[in-house]
Coordinates of C-alpha atoms and ligand atoms in Angstrom, one line a residue:
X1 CA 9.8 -40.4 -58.9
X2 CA 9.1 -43.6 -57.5
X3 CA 10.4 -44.5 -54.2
X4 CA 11.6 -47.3 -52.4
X5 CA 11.9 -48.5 -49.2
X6 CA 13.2 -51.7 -47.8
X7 CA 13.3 -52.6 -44.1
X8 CA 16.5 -54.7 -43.2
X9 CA 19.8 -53.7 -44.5
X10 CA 21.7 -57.2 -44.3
X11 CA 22.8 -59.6 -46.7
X12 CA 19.6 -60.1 -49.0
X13 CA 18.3 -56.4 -48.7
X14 CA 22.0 -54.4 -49.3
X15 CA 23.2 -56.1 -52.3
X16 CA 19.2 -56.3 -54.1
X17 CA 18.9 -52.4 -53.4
X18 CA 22.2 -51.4 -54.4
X19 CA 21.2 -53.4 -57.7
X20 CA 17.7 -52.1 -58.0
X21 CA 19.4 -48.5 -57.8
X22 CA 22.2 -49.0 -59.8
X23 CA 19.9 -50.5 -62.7
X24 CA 16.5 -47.4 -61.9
X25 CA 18.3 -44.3 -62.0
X26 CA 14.5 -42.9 -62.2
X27 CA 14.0 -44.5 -58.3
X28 CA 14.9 -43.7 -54.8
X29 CA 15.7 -46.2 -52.6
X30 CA 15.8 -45.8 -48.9
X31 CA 17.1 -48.8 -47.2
X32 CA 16.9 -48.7 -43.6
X33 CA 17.7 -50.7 -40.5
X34 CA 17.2 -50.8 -36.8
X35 CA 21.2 -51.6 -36.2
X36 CA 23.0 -48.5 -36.3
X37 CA 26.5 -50.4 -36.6
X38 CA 25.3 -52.0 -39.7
X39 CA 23.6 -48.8 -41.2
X40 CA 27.0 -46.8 -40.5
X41 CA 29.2 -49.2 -42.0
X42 CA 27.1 -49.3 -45.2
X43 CA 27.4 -45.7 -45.0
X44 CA 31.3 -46.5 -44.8
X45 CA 34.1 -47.3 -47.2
X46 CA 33.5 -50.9 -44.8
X47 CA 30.5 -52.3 -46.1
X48 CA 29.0 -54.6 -43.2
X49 CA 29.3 -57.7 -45.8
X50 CA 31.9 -59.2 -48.2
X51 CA 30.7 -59.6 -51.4
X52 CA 32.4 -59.6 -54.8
X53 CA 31.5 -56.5 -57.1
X54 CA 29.0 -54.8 -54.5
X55 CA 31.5 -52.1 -53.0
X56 CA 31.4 -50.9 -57.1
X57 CA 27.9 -50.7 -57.5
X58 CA 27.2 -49.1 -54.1
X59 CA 29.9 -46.4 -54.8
X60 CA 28.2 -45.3 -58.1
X61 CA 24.6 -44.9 -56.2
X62 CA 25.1 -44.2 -52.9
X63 CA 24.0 -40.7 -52.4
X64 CA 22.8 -40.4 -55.2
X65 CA 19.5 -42.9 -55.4
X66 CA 20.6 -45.4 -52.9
X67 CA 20.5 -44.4 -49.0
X68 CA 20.8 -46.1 -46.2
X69 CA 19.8 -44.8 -42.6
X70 CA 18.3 -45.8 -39.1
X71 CA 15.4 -43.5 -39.8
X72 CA 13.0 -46.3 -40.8
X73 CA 9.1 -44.5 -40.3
X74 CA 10.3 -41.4 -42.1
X75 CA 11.2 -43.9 -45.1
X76 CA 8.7 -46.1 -44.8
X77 CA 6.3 -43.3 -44.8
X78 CA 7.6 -42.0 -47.8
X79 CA 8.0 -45.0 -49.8
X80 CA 5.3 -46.4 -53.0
X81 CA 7.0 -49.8 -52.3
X82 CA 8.3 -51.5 -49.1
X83 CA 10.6 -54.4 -49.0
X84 CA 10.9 -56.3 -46.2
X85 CA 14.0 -58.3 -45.9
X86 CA 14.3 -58.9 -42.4
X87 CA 15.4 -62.0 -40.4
X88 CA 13.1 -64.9 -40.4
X89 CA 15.3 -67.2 -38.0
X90 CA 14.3 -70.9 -36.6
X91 CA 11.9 -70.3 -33.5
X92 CA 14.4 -71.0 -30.2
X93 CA 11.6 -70.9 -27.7
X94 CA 7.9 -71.8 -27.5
X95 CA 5.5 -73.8 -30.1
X96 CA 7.4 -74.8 -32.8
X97 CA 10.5 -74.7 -31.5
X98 CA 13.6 -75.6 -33.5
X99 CA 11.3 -75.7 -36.7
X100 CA 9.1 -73.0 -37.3
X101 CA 9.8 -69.6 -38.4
X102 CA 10.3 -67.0 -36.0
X103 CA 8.2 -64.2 -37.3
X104 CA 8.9 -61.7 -34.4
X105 CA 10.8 -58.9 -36.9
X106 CA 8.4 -59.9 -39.5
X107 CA 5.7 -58.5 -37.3
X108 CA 6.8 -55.3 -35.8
X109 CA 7.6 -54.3 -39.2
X110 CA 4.5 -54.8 -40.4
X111 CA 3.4 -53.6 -37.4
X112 CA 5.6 -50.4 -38.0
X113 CA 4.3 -49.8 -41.6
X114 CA 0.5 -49.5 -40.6
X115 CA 1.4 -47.1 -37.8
X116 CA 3.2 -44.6 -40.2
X117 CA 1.9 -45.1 -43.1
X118 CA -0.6 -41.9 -44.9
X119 CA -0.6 -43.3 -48.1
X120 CA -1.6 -46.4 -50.1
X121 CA 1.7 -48.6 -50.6
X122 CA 2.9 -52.2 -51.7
X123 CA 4.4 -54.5 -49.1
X124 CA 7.0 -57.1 -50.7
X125 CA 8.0 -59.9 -48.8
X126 CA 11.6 -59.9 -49.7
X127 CA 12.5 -62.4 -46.5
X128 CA 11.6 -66.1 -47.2
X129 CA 8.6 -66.7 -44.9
X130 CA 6.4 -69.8 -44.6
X131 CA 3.5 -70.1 -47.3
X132 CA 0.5 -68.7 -46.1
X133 CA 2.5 -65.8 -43.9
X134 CA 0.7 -62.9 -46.7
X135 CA -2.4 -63.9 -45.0
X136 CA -1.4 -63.0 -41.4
X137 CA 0.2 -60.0 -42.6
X138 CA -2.7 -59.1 -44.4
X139 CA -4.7 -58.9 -41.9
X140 CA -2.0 -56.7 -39.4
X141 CA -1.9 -54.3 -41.9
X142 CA -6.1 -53.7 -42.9
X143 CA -7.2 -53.9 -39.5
X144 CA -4.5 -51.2 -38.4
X145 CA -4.3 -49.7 -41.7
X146 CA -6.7 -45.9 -41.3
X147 CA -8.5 -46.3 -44.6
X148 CA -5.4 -46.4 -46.2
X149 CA -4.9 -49.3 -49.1
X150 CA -2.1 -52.0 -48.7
X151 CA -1.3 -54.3 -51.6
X152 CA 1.0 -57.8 -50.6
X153 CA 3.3 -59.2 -52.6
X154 CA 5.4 -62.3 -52.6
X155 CA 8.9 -61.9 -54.0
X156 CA 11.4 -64.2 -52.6
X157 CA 15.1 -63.7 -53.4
X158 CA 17.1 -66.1 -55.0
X159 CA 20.7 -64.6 -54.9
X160 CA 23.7 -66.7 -53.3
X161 CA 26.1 -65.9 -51.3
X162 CA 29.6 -65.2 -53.0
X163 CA 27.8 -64.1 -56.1
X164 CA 24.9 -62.4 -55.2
X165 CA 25.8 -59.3 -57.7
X166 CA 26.5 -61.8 -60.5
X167 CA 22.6 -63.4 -59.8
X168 CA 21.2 -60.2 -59.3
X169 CA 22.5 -58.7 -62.2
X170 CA 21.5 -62.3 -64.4
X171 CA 18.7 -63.6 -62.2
X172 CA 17.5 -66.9 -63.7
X173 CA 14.1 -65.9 -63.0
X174 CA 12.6 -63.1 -60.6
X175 CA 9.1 -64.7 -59.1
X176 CA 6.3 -62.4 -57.9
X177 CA 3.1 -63.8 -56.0
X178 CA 0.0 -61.5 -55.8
X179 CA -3.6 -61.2 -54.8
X180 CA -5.7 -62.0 -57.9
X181 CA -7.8 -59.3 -57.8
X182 CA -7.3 -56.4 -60.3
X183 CA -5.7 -54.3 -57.2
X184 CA -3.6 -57.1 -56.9
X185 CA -2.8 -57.8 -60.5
X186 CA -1.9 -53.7 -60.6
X187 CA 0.7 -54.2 -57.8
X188 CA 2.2 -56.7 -59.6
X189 CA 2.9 -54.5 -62.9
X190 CA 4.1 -52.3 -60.7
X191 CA 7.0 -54.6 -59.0
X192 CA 6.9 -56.4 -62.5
X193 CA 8.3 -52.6 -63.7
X194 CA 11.0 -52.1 -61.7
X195 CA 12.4 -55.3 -62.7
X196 CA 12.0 -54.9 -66.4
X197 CA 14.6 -52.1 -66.1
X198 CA 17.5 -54.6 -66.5
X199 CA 15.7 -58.5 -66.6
X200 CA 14.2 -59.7 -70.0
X201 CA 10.0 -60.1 -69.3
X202 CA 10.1 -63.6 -70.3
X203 CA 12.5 -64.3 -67.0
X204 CA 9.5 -62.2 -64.2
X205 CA 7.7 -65.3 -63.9
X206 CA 4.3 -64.0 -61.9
X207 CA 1.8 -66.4 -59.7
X208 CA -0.3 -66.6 -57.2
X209 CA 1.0 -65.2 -53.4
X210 CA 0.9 -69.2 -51.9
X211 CA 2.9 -70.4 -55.1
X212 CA 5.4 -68.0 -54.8
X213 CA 5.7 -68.3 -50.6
X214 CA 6.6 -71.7 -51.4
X215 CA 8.4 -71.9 -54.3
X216 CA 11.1 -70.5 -52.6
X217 CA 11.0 -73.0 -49.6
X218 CA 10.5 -75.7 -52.4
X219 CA 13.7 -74.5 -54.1
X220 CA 16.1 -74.4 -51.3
X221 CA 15.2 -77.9 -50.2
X222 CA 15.6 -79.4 -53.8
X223 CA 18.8 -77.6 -53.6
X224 CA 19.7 -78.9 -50.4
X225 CA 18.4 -82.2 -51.1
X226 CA 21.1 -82.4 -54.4
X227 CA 23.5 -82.3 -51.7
X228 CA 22.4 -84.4 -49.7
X229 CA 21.8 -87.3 -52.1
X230 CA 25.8 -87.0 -53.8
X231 CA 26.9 -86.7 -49.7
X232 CA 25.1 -89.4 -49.0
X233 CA 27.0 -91.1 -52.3
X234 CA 30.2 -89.9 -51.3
X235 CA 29.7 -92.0 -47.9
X236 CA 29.2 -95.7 -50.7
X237 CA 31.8 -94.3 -52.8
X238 CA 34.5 -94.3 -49.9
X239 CA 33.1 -97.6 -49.0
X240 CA 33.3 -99.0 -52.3
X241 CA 36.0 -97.4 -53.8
X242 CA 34.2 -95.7 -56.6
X243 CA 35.3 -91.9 -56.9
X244 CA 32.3 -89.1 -56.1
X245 CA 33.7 -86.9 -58.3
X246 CA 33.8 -89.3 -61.2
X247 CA 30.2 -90.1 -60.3
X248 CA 28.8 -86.8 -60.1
X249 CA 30.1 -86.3 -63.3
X250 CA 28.5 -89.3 -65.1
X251 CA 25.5 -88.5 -63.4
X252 CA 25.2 -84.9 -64.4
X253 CA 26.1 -85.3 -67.9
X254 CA 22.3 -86.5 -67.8
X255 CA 20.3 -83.1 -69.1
X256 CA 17.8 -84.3 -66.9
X257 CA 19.7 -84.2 -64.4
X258 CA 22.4 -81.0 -65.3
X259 CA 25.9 -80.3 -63.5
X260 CA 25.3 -77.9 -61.0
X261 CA 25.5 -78.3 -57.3
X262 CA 26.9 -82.0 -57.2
X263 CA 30.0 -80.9 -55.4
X264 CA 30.3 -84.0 -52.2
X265 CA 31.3 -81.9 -49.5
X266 CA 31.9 -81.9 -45.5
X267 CA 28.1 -80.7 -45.2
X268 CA 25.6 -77.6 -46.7
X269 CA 26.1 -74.6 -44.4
X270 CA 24.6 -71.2 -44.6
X271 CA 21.7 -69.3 -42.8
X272 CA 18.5 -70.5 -44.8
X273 CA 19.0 -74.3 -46.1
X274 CA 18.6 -76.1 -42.8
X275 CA 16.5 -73.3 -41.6
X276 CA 14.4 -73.5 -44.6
X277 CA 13.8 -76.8 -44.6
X278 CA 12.8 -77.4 -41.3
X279 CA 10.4 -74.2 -41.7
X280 CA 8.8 -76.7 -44.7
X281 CA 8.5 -79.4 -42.4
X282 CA 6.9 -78.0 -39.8
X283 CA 4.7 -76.5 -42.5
X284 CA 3.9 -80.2 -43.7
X285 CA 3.3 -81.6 -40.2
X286 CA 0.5 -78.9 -39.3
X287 CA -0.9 -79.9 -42.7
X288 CA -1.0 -83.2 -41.6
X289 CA 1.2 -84.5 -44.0
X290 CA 3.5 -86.8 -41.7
X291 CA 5.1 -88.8 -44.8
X292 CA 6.1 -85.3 -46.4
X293 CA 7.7 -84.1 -43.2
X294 CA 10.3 -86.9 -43.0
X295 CA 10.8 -86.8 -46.4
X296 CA 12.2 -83.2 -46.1
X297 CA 13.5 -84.2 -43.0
X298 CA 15.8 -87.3 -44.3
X299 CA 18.0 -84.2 -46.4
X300 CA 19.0 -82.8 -43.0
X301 CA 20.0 -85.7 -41.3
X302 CA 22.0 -86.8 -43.8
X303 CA 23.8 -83.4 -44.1
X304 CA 24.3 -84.0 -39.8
X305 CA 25.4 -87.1 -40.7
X306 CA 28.2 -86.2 -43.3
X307 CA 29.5 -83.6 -40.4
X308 CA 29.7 -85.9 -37.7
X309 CA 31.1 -89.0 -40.4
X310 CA 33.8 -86.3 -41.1
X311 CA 34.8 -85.5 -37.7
X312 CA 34.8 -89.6 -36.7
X313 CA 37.0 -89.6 -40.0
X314 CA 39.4 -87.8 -38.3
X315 CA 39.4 -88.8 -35.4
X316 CA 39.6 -92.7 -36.0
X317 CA 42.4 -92.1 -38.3
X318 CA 44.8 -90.2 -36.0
X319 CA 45.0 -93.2 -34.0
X320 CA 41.5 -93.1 -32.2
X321 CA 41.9 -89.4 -29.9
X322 CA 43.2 -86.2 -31.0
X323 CA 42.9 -84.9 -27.3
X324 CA 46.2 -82.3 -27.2
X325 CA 47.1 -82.5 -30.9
X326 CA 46.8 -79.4 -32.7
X327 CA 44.6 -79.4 -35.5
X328 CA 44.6 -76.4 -38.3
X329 CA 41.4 -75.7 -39.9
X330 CA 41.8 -74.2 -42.8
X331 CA 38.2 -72.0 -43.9
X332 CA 35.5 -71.3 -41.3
X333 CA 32.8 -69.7 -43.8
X334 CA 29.8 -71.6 -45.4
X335 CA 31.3 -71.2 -48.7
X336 CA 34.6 -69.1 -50.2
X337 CA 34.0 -65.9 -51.2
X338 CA 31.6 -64.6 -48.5
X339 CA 32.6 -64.3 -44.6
X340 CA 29.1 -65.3 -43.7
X341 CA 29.4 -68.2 -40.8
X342 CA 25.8 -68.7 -40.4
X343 CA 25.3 -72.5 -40.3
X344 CA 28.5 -73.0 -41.6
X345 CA 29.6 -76.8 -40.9
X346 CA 33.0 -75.9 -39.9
X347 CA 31.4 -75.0 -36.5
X348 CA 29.8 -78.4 -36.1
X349 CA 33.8 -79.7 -36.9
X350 CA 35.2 -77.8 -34.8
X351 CA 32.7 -78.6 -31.9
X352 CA 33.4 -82.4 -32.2
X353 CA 37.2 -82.3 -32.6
X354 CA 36.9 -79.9 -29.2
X355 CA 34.7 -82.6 -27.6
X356 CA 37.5 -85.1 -28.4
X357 CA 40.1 -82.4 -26.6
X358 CA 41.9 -80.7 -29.6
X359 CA 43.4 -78.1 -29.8
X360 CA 42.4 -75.7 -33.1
X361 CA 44.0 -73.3 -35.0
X362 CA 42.0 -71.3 -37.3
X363 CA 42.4 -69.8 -40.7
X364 CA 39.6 -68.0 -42.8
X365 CA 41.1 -65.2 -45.0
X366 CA 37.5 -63.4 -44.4
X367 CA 36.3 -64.6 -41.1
X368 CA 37.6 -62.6 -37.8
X369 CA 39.0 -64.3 -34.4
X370 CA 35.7 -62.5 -32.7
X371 CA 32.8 -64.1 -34.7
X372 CA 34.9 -67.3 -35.0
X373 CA 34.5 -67.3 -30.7
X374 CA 30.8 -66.5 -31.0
X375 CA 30.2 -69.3 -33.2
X376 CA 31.8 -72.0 -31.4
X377 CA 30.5 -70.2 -28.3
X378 CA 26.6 -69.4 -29.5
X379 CA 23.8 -71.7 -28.7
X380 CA 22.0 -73.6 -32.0
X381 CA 19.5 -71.1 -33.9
X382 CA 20.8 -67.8 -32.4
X383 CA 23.1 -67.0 -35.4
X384 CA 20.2 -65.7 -37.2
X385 CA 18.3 -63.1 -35.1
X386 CA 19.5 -59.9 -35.9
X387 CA 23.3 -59.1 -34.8
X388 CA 22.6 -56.4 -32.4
X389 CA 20.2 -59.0 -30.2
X390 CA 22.9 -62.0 -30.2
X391 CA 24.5 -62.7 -27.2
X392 CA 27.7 -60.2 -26.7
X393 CA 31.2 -62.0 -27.3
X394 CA 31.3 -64.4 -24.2
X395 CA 35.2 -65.7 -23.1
X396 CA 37.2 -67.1 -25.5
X397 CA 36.6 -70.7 -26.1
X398 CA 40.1 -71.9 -24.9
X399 CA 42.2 -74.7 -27.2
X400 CA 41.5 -72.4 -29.8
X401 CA 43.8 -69.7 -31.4
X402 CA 42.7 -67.7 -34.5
X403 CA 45.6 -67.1 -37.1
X404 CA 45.8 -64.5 -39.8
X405 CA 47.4 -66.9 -42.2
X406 CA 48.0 -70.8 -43.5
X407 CA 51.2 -71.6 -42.3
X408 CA 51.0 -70.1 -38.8
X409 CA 47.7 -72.3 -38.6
X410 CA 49.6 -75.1 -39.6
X411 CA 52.7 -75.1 -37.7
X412 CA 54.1 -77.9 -35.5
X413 CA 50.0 -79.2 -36.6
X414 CA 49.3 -82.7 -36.5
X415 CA 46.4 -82.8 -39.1
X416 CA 44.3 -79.7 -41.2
X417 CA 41.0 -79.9 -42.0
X418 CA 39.9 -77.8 -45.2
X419 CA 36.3 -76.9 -44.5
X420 CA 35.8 -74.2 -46.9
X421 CA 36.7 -74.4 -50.7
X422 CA 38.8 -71.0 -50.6
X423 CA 41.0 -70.7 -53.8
X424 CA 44.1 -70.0 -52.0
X425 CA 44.3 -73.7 -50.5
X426 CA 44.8 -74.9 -53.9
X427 CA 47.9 -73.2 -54.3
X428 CA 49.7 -73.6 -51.0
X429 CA 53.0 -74.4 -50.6
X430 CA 52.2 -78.1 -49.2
X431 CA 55.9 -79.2 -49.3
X432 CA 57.0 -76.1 -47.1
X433 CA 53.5 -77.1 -44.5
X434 CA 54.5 -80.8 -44.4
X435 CA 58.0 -80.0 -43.6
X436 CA 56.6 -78.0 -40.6
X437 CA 54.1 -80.2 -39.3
X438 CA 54.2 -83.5 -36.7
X439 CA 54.3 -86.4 -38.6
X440 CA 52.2 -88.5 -39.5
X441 CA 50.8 -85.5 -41.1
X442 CA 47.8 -85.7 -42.0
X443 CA 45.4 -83.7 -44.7
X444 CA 41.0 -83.9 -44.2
X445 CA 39.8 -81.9 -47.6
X446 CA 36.4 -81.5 -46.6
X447 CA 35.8 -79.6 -50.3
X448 CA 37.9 -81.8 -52.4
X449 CA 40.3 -78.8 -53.0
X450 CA 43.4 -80.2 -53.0
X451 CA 45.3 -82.3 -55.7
X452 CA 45.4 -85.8 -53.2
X453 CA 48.3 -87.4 -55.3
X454 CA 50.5 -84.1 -55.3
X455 CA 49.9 -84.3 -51.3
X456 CA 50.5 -88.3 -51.0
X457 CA 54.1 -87.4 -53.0
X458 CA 55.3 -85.3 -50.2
X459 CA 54.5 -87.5 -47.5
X460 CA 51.2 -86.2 -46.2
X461 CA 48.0 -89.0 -45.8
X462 CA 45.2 -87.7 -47.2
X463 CA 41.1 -88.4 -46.9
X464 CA 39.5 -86.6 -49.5
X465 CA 35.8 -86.8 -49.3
X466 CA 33.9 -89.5 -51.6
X467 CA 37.5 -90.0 -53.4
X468 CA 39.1 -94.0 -53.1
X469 CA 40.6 -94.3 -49.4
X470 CA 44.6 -94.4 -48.8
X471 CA 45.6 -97.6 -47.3
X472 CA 45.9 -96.2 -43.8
X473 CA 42.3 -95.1 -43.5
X474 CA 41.1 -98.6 -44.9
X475 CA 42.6 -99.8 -41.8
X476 CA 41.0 -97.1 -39.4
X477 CA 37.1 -97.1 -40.5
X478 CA 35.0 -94.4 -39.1
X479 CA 32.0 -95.2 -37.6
X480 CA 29.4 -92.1 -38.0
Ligands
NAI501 N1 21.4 -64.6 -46.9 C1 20.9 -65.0 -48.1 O1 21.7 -65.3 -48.9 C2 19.5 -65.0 -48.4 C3 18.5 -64.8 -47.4 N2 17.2 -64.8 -47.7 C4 16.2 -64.5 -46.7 O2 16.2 -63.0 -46.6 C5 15.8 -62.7 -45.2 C6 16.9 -61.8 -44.7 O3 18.1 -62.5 -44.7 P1 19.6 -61.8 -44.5 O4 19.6 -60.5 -45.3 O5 20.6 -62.8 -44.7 O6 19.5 -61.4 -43.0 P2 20.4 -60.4 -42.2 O7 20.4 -60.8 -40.8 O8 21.7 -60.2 -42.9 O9 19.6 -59.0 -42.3 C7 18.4 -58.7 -41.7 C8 18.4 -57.3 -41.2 O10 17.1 -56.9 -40.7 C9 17.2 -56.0 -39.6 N3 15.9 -55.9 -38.9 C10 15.3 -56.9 -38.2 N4 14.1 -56.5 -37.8 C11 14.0 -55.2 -38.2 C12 13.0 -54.2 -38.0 N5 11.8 -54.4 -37.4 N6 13.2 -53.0 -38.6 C13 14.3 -52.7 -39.3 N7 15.3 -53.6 -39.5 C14 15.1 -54.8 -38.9 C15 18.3 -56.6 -38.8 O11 18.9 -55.7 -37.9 C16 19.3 -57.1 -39.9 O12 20.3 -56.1 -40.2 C17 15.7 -64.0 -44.5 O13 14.3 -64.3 -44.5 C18 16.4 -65.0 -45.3 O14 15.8 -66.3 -45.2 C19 16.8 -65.1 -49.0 C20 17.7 -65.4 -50.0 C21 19.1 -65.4 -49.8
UGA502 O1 17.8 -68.7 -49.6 C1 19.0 -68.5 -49.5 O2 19.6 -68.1 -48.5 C2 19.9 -68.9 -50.6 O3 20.4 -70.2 -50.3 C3 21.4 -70.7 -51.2 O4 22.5 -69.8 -51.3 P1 23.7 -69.8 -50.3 O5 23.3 -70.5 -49.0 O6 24.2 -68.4 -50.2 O7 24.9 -70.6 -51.0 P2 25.0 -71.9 -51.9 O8 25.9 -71.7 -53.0 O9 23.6 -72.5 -52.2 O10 25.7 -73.0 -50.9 C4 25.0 -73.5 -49.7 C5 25.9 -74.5 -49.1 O11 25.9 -75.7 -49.9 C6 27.3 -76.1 -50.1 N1 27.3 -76.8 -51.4 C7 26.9 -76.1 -52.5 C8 26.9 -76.8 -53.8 C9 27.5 -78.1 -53.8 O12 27.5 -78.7 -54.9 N2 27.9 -78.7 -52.7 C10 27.9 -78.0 -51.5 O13 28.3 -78.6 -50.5 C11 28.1 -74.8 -50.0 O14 29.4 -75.0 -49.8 C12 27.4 -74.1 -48.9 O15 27.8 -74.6 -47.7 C13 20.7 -70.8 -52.6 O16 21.7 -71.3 -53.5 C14 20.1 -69.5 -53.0 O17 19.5 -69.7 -54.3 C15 19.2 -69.0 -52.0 O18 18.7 -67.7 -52.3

């Protein structure tokens, strides 16, 4: 039987090896993790994630081919093929920093898997690393390795957030790198194998190691960069009067251009975008590609830009200071249907209506009051390194109360901000909220959620991003 071991049991390596198991009953997969917390709550009816369908296929494998457990060199020993999936934050500290990858876990796994292994194995890169990184790892693993024969593959995962089962399950494509060298070429079949179990041949698309390293920084940033470029249209269309959503239609009608992922919105969130992208452009500056750099750059500022543009929105339109009016923020995760906050621009919101002296009360049907306070509280790039090293819970940020519903959050409220796109805010009962709120009342959809004429019937003034202005925020412009 063929086994498999991958190292990091978070959001990218728990849902791919529940799927890999689920799909191989003829494979044993071990994944394991230095956090006990996390390896005990996957070992739980509490899985440490929230994601759509995965409690399901976990249930019908675990225990069965799919384990999960602290003890990582008895695994890893054990194991044909080794996944790595573990964090690959933003460097905090030293050269590079607040651009390059930190490669620190990267390492001491590598590190780890040449100190117990007896017997030849493959090493996937399952993390998203910067191009070049099977190199370096290369040469940990042979000049620790006792004789013993290590094959490297690239295989960067694609899945999203909110429906990582759904892309696992119908990938687009599954990319391999490898070593072109008939060792190489044999590790590939052998990943290429495991995948074949459930995704048609013609979608394992198989390349060199450096093409598939980057392909997977190239295709966050074109994805980010979509953003980007209908935010950065949202910003004319306000100005203008044209209507985003009317644009990004005409525009993706275009099968050159296509539909997807032309939603304006408050900013991209989530732990790899930015991180990604400034990963590729520290990449390009060491390459002594300058031009590239700011290229890549550009998508990022804008996406600050669109944060900050929506917090001046705000402010300027509540008569210039929301200093001791309460604000309810409706959504604090990246994106609806996870309870990931990584990167998630509700924390930049909330950081500059705090500057400006609001107060904040919070709603996210998946996000707790604890990891709301670490956010606002955490220093930039520390979300990512693994949760056992962040910095405990410090004191509550005060002016800010975490609810466990809507209408407490937007009691006796002056203004809400939605900041995540959760389905429930459609269906609110927005004539029983206004009646409780300080008027003006006021409505901020960051995600273009709500219906903006229903709203502007009951009495509320609304900013919808990208969408025609109502008269009262034509006479308050906000200055980003
Ligand atoms: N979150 C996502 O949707 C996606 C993430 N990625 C990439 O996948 C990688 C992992 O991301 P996530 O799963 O989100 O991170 P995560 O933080 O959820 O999980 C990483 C896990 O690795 C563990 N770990 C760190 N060092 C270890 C070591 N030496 N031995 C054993 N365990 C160790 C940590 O304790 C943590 O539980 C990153 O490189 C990320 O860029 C790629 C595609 C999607
Ligand atoms: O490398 C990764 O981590 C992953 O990053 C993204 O996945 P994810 O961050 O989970 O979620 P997305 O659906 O891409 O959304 C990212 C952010 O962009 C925002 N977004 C997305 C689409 C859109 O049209 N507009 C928009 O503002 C979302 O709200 C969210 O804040 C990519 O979509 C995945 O392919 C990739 O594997």
């Amino acid at each position: 039987m063929v086994k498999i071991c991958c190292i990091g049991a978070g959001y990218v390596g728990g849902p791919t090896m529940a799927v890999i198991a689920l799909k191989c009953p003829d494979i044993e997969v071990a994944v394991v993790d230095i956090s006990v917390g996390r390896i005990n709550a996957w070992n739980s009816d509490q899985l440490p994630i929230y994601e759509p369908g995965l409690d399901e296929v976990v249930k019908q494998c675990r225990g069965k081919n799919l384990f999960f457990s602290t003890d990582v060199e008895k695994h890893v020993s054990e194991a044909d093929i080794v996944f790595v999936s573990v964090n690959t934050p933003t460097k905090t500290q030293g050269l590079g920093a607040g651009k390059a990858a930190d490669l620190t876990y990267w390492e001491s796994a590598a590190r780890m898997i040449a100190d117990v292994s007896k017997s030849d194995k493959i090493v996937v890169e399952k993390s998203t690393v910067p191009v070049k990184t099977a190199e370096a790892i290369e040469k940990i693993l042979t000049h620790n390795s006792k004789g013993i024969n290590f094959q490297i593959l690239s295989n960067p995962e694609f899945l999203a957030e909110g429906t990582a089962i759904q892309d696992l399950f119908n990938p687009d494509r599954v990319l391999i790198g490898g070593r072109e060298t008939p060792e190489g070429q044999k590790a590939i079949k052998a990943l290429r194998d495991v995948y074949a179990h459930w995704v048609p041949v013609e979608r394992i698309i198989c390349t060199n190691l450096w093409s598939a390293e980057l392909s997977k920084l190239a295709a966050n940033a074109f994805l980010a960069q979509r953003i980007s470029s209908v935010n950065a249209m949202s910003a004319l269309c306000e100005a203008t009067g044209a209507d985003v959503t009317e644009v990004s239609h005409a525009v993706g009608k275009d099968t050159r251009i296509g539909p997807k992922f032309l939603n304006a919105s408050v900013g991209f969130g989530g732990s790899c975008f930015q991180k990604d992208i400034l990963n590729l452009v520290y990449i390009c500056e060491c390459n002594g590609l300058p031009e590239v750099a700011n290229y890549w750059k550009q998508v990022i500022k804008v996406n600050d830009y669109q944060k900050t543009r929506f917090v001046n929105r705000v402010v300027s339109s509540m008569f210039n200071t929301v200093s001791g009016k309460k604000i309810a923020i409706l959504g604090f995760a990246f994106k609806k249907d996870t309870g990931d906050t990584r990167e998630t621009p509700a924390i930049d919101v909330c950081k500059g209506l705090l500057g400006d002296k609001a107060h904040l009360s919070i709603y996210d049907p998946q996000v707790s009051g604890e990891q709301i306070q670490r956010d606002l509280a955490m220093k930039k790039f520390d979300w990512d390194h693994p949760i056992h090293l962040q910095p405990l819970s410090p004191t509550s940020v005060k002016q800010v109360s975490v609810v466990w519903d809507a209408y407490t959050a937007t009691k006796d409220a002056h203004g809400i901000c939605i900041l995540t796109e959760w389905d429930e805010f459609k269906s609110l009962d927005y004539k029983k909220i206004y009646d409780n709120m300080q008027k003006p009342a006021f409505v901020f959809d960051g995600r273009n959620v709500v219906d903006a004429e229903k709203l502007r019937e009951i009495g509320f003034i609304v900013y919808s991003i990208g969408k025609p202005l109502d008269a009262w925020l034509k006479d308050m412009p906000a200055v980003a």
